[in-house]
């Protein structure tokens, strides 16, 4: 079964600093990987997704992620943090079977704090 | 328009009450989902409907009863809940390309319904 592990439940950066949120996946077949963001008291919003078309994926709000098969990683980055980026970030994977692919399995989440 | 609408936003119910959560999407999606999210935890899958048929039930207690009246609507009927069922309930939808090559279905989430069981 596919799964993802997010390293670091809390990450704190200064405004303007690089944001790096880590996600490693476990999958026996090429996975489909996603990053979602959840602002306080809101639902989940898709930031970006990897579907094997390109290893470097650009998303909304200046975020991007790189799929590295050799490292089984899909880390999320942003060159310069804004205060508005403070939120919970979830890495997620969907399966490749006809049933599994319709559902997402989430990592434990990383709370990003941005200091002024 | 990528919108999934959930009502109510907040619900407080007693353990003997019967209530329902409602979800609606008009994106032509044929897969709809219920997820449960406890505080400071990731969402956990409860149910998946595909073409109005229940295709995944993640061993959810029978006090939660899903219903998909048509391709745009998804309900979650609640009866005899426990205080530990208090959580954020998220509805979501996606295209369901059965028979077609999977291309990374994007799952779109609603804002959620905050449920408190007293």
Short mmCIF file of C-alpha atoms in Angstrom, two decimals:
data_model
loop_
_atom_site.label_atom_id
_atom_site.label_comp_id
_atom_site.label_asym_id
_atom_site.label_seq_id
_atom_site.Cartn_x
_atom_site.Cartn_y
_atom_site.Cartn_z
CA UNK A 1 0.00 0.00 0.00
CA UNK A 2 1.13 3.51 -0.73
CA UNK A 3 2.06 5.86 2.10
CA UNK A 4 3.84 9.15 2.70
CA UNK A 5 5.95 10.35 5.61
CA UNK A 6 6.35 14.03 6.39
CA UNK A 7 9.50 14.85 8.31
CA UNK A 8 8.99 17.58 10.88
CA UNK A 9 5.59 18.33 12.36
CA UNK A 10 6.54 22.01 12.77
CA UNK A 11 8.74 24.20 10.62
CA UNK A 12 9.47 27.82 11.44
CA UNK A 13 11.09 30.23 8.98
CA UNK A 14 11.61 33.96 8.79
CA UNK A 15 9.71 36.02 6.28
CA UNK A 16 11.68 36.04 3.04
CA UNK A 17 13.55 32.83 3.85
CA UNK A 18 13.45 29.57 1.91
CA UNK A 19 10.63 27.20 2.76
CA UNK A 20 11.43 23.46 2.62
CA UNK A 21 8.83 20.90 3.68
CA UNK A 22 9.85 17.28 3.42
CA UNK A 23 7.83 14.34 2.15
CA UNK A 24 9.00 10.80 1.43
CA UNK A 25 6.80 8.22 -0.20
CA UNK A 26 6.62 4.47 -0.04
CA UNK A 27 5.23 2.84 -3.12
CA UNK A 28 5.89 -0.28 -5.13
CA UNK A 29 4.69 1.39 -8.31
CA UNK A 30 5.02 4.96 -9.63
CA UNK A 31 2.89 7.02 -7.28
CA UNK A 32 0.69 10.02 -7.81
CA UNK A 33 1.71 12.64 -5.27
CA UNK A 34 0.02 15.80 -4.08
CA UNK A 35 0.63 18.71 -1.74
CA UNK A 36 -2.36 20.34 -0.09
CA UNK A 37 -2.50 23.38 2.18
CA UNK A 38 -5.02 23.93 4.96
CA UNK A 39 -5.42 27.40 6.42
CA UNK A 40 -6.91 27.68 9.92
CA UNK A 41 -10.54 26.61 10.08
CA UNK A 42 -10.70 25.91 6.36
CA UNK A 43 -10.78 22.95 4.00
CA UNK A 44 -7.88 21.68 1.92
CA UNK A 45 -6.60 23.45 -1.18
CA UNK A 46 -4.45 21.74 -3.79
CA UNK A 47 -1.00 23.33 -4.18
CA UNK A 48 0.38 20.98 -6.82
CA UNK A 49 0.44 17.40 -8.01
CA UNK A 50 2.91 14.99 -9.60
CA UNK A 51 1.58 12.72 -12.31
CA UNK A 52 4.85 11.63 -13.99
CA UNK A 53 4.70 14.25 -16.74
CA UNK A 54 7.61 16.23 -15.27
CA UNK A 55 9.76 15.75 -12.20
CA UNK A 56 9.71 19.45 -11.26
CA UNK A 57 6.17 20.53 -10.57
CA UNK A 58 5.13 24.14 -10.18
CA UNK A 59 2.09 24.98 -8.14
CA UNK A 60 0.14 27.94 -6.90
CA UNK A 61 1.40 30.73 -4.63
CA UNK A 62 5.03 30.27 -5.77
CA UNK A 63 5.41 26.72 -4.46
CA UNK A 64 7.10 23.92 -6.34
CA UNK A 65 8.11 20.34 -5.65
CA UNK A 66 10.60 17.96 -7.20
CA UNK A 67 9.97 14.24 -7.59
CA UNK A 68 13.18 12.29 -6.91
CA UNK A 69 12.74 8.59 -7.49
CA UNK A 70 16.24 7.74 -6.23
CA UNK A 71 15.42 9.37 -2.90
CA UNK A 72 11.70 8.48 -2.89
CA UNK A 73 11.06 12.12 -2.07
CA UNK A 74 8.68 14.87 -3.09
CA UNK A 75 9.77 17.88 -1.06
CA UNK A 76 7.88 21.17 -1.25
CA UNK A 77 9.81 24.42 -1.61
CA UNK A 78 9.23 28.13 -1.93
CA UNK A 79 12.13 30.57 -2.41
CA UNK A 80 10.76 33.32 -0.19
CA UNK A 81 8.23 32.85 2.59
CA UNK A 82 5.34 35.24 3.13
CA UNK A 83 3.39 35.68 6.33
CA UNK A 84 0.32 34.42 4.45
CA UNK A 85 2.03 31.04 3.92
CA UNK A 86 1.51 30.12 7.58
CA UNK A 87 -0.71 27.04 7.47
CA UNK A 88 -0.76 23.26 7.71
CA UNK A 89 0.70 21.43 4.72
CA UNK A 90 -0.16 17.85 3.82
CA UNK A 91 1.62 15.57 1.42
CA UNK A 92 -0.66 12.89 -0.03
CA UNK A 93 -0.47 9.88 -2.30
CA UNK A 94 -3.09 8.09 -4.33
CA UNK A 95 -2.86 4.52 -5.45
CA UNK A 96 -2.55 3.10 -8.93
CA UNK A 97 -5.27 0.48 -8.82
CA UNK A 98 -8.66 1.40 -10.15
CA UNK A 99 -10.09 1.57 -6.65
CA UNK A 100 -7.14 3.07 -4.75
CA UNK A 101 -6.49 5.81 -7.24
CA UNK A 102 -9.72 7.53 -6.33
CA UNK A 103 -8.72 8.05 -2.70
CA UNK A 104 -5.90 9.92 -1.01
CA UNK A 105 -3.71 8.84 1.87
CA UNK A 106 -2.29 11.82 3.73
CA UNK A 107 0.92 12.33 5.63
CA UNK A 108 0.75 13.56 9.20
CA UNK A 109 1.10 17.20 8.17
CA UNK A 110 3.63 19.96 8.76
CA UNK A 111 2.66 23.22 10.39
CA UNK A 112 4.55 26.12 8.84
CA UNK A 113 5.12 29.21 10.96
CA UNK A 114 6.47 32.37 9.37
CA UNK A 115 8.19 34.83 11.69
CA UNK A 116 8.27 38.54 10.84
CA UNK B 1 -15.43 26.75 -11.03
CA UNK B 2 -13.81 24.26 -8.70
CA UNK B 3 -16.18 24.40 -5.77
CA UNK B 4 -17.51 21.87 -3.34
CA UNK B 5 -20.14 23.32 -1.03
CA UNK B 6 -20.85 21.87 2.39
CA UNK B 7 -23.68 22.65 4.78
CA UNK B 8 -23.96 23.33 7.61
CA UNK B 9 -20.59 24.84 8.50
CA UNK B 10 -21.16 24.12 12.18
CA UNK B 11 -23.41 21.54 13.82
CA UNK B 12 -23.91 20.75 17.48
CA UNK B 13 -25.95 17.64 18.21
CA UNK B 14 -26.83 15.46 21.14
CA UNK B 15 -26.03 11.78 21.27
CA UNK B 16 -29.66 10.83 20.59
CA UNK B 17 -30.19 13.24 17.71
CA UNK B 18 -30.45 12.46 14.02
CA UNK B 19 -28.85 15.02 11.71
CA UNK B 20 -27.35 15.18 8.23
CA UNK B 21 -24.39 16.82 6.58
CA UNK B 22 -24.83 17.86 2.97
CA UNK B 23 -22.40 18.31 0.11
CA UNK B 24 -22.89 19.58 -3.42
CA UNK B 25 -20.67 19.98 -6.47
CA UNK B 26 -21.45 21.15 -10.00
CA UNK B 27 -18.19 20.23 -11.71
CA UNK B 28 -19.58 17.10 -13.36
CA UNK B 29 -17.45 14.93 -11.10
CA UNK B 30 -18.54 11.32 -10.69
CA UNK B 31 -16.52 10.42 -7.59
CA UNK B 32 -17.39 11.91 -4.20
CA UNK B 33 -15.80 11.37 -0.82
CA UNK B 34 -16.26 11.86 2.90
CA UNK B 35 -13.20 12.41 5.04
CA UNK B 36 -13.01 12.90 8.81
CA UNK B 37 -10.38 15.16 10.34
CA UNK B 38 -9.65 15.38 14.04
CA UNK B 39 -7.80 18.37 15.45
CA UNK B 40 -4.12 18.49 14.48
CA UNK B 41 -4.46 15.27 12.45
CA UNK B 42 -4.61 14.54 8.72
CA UNK B 43 -7.91 13.74 7.03
CA UNK B 44 -8.96 10.11 7.12
CA UNK B 45 -11.03 8.55 4.36
CA UNK B 46 -14.50 7.36 5.36
CA UNK B 47 -16.43 6.68 2.15
CA UNK B 48 -16.03 6.89 -1.62
CA UNK B 49 -18.89 7.00 -4.09
CA UNK B 50 -18.30 6.37 -7.74
CA UNK B 51 -21.11 6.95 -10.22
CA UNK B 52 -23.53 7.19 -7.31
CA UNK B 53 -22.54 3.77 -6.00
CA UNK B 54 -20.66 3.21 -2.74
CA UNK B 55 -17.27 1.81 -3.74
CA UNK B 56 -15.20 2.23 -0.56
CA UNK B 57 -16.29 2.06 3.08
CA UNK B 58 -13.30 2.29 5.38
CA UNK B 59 -14.90 0.24 8.17
CA UNK B 60 -16.90 3.22 9.36
CA UNK B 61 -19.39 2.58 12.21
CA UNK B 62 -23.00 2.25 11.12
CA UNK B 63 -23.97 5.38 13.05
CA UNK B 64 -22.57 7.15 9.97
CA UNK B 65 -24.72 6.49 6.91
CA UNK B 66 -23.75 7.97 3.54
CA UNK B 67 -26.16 8.62 0.71
CA UNK B 68 -25.62 9.79 -2.85
CA UNK B 69 -29.02 10.86 -4.25
CA UNK B 70 -27.53 11.97 -7.58
CA UNK B 71 -24.20 12.77 -9.17
CA UNK B 72 -24.07 16.27 -7.63
CA UNK B 73 -25.13 15.53 -4.06
CA UNK B 74 -23.64 13.60 -1.19
CA UNK B 75 -25.14 13.33 2.27
CA UNK B 76 -23.85 11.94 5.52
CA UNK B 77 -26.61 10.90 7.91
CA UNK B 78 -25.68 10.93 11.58
CA UNK B 79 -27.45 9.01 14.33
CA UNK B 80 -26.52 8.08 17.89
CA UNK B 81 -23.08 9.63 17.65
CA UNK B 82 -20.52 9.69 20.43
CA UNK B 83 -18.55 12.69 21.71
CA UNK B 84 -15.41 11.22 20.12
CA UNK B 85 -17.08 11.65 16.73
CA UNK B 86 -16.66 15.41 17.09
CA UNK B 87 -14.44 16.48 14.19
CA UNK B 88 -14.26 18.35 10.91
CA UNK B 89 -16.05 16.40 8.17
CA UNK B 90 -14.73 17.13 4.71
CA UNK B 91 -16.51 16.37 1.50
CA UNK B 92 -14.55 16.11 -1.74
CA UNK B 93 -15.04 15.25 -5.37
CA UNK B 94 -13.01 14.28 -8.43
CA UNK B 95 -13.44 13.15 -12.01
CA UNK B 96 -13.67 9.41 -12.20
CA UNK B 97 -12.06 8.17 -15.39
CA UNK B 98 -12.98 4.54 -15.24
CA UNK B 99 -11.57 2.76 -18.24
CA UNK B 100 -9.31 5.66 -19.12
CA UNK B 101 -5.65 6.03 -18.27
CA UNK B 102 -5.27 7.56 -14.88
CA UNK B 103 -3.81 11.04 -15.06
CA UNK B 104 -3.70 12.03 -11.42
CA UNK B 105 -7.26 12.83 -10.52
CA UNK B 106 -7.35 16.05 -8.57
CA UNK B 107 -9.55 15.76 -5.52
CA UNK B 108 -11.28 19.02 -4.63
CA UNK B 109 -12.29 19.60 -1.05
CA UNK B 110 -15.06 21.64 0.51
CA UNK B 111 -14.58 23.91 3.51
CA UNK B 112 -15.86 21.23 5.85
CA UNK B 113 -18.57 20.89 8.46
CA UNK B 114 -17.51 21.24 12.09
CA UNK B 115 -19.42 18.68 14.14
CA UNK B 116 -19.65 18.76 17.92
CA UNK B 117 -21.41 15.92 19.70
CA UNK B 118 -22.54 16.72 23.24
#
